[in-house]
Coordinates of C-alpha atoms in Angstrom, one line a residue:
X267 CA 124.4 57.5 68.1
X268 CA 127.4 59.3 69.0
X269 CA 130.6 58.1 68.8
X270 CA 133.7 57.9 71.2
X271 CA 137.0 58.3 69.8
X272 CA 139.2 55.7 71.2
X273 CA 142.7 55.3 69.8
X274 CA 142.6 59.0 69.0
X275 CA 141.1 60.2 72.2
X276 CA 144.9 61.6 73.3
X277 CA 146.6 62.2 69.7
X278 CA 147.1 65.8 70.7
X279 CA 148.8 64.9 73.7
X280 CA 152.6 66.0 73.1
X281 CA 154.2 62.6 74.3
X282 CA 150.8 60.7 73.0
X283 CA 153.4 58.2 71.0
X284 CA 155.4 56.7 73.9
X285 CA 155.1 54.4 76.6
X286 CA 154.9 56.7 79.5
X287 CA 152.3 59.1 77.7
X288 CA 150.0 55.8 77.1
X289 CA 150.4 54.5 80.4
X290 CA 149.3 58.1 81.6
X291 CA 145.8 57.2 80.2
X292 CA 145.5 53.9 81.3
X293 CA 147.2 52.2 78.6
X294 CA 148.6 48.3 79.3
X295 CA 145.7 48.8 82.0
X296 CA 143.5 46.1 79.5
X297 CA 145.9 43.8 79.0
X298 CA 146.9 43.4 82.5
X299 CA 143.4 42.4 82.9
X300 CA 143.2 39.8 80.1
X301 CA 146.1 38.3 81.1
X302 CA 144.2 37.2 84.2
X303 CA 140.6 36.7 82.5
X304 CA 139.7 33.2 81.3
X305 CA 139.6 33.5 77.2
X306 CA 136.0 32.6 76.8
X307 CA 135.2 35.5 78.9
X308 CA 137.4 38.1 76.6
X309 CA 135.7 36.3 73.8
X310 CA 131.9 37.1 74.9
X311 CA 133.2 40.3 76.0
X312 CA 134.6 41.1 72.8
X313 CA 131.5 39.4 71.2
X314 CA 129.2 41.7 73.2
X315 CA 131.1 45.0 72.3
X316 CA 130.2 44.7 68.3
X317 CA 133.6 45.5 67.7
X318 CA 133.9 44.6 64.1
X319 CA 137.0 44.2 61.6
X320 CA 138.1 47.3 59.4
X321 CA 137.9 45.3 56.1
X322 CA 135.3 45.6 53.6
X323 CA 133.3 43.0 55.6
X324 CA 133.4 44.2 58.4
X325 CA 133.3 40.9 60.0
X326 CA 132.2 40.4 64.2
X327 CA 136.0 40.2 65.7
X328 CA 134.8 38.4 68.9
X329 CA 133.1 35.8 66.2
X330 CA 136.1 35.2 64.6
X331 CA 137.8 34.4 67.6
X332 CA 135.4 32.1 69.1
X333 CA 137.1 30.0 66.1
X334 CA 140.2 29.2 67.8
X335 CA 140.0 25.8 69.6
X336 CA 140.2 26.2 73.1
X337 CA 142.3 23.8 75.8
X338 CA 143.8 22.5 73.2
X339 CA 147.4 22.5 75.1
X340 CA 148.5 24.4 72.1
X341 CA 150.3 28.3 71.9
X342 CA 147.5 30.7 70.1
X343 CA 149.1 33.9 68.2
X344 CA 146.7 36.8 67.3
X345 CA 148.2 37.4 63.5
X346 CA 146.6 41.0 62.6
X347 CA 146.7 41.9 58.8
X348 CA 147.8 45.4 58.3
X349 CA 148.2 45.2 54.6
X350 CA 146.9 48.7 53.2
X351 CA 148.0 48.2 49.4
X352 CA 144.7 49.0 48.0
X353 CA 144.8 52.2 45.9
X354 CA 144.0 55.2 48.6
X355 CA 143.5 53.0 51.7
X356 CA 145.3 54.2 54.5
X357 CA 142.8 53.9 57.2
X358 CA 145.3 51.7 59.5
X359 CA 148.3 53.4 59.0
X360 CA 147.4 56.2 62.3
X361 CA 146.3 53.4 64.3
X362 CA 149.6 51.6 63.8
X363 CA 151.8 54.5 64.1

């Protein structure tokens, strides 16, 4: 299987670190989408990609958010652990930057 870099498809681009130069290659395009999408449907999506966390467990991300109660009438925050304090893991740290 061959595998498509993502979030480091443009990293060479000069400008690959602001706004404008995401937005050049469709950035915010997703969200704008979501933001219209009923959240069960971004869950299944998400469940159907196999996207998985980048701990040890690797644990099914669209699993993890089926968890959250849904019409609940409550607010819902996404809370994304970027804690890299283990001895020689920085495997986050580019994605973040």
């Amino acid at each position: 299987m061959t595998l498509t870099p993502v979030l480091s498809a443009h990293w060479d681009d000069v400008d690959s670190y602001t706004i404008s130069g995401y937005m050049r290659h469709g950035g915010y395009t997703a969200f704008k989408k979501a933001l219209t999408t009923d959240p069960d449907e971004i869950i299944s999506l998400v469940k159907d990609s196999g996207l998985r966390g980048r701990g040890g467990a690797g644990f099914p991300t669209g699993l993890k958010w089926s968890f959250v109660p849904q019409n609940d009438g409550k607010p819902h925050y996404l809370v994304i652990n970027a804690d890299e304090s283990e001895p020689g893991a920085c495997k986050d740290i580019p994605l973040m930057m």
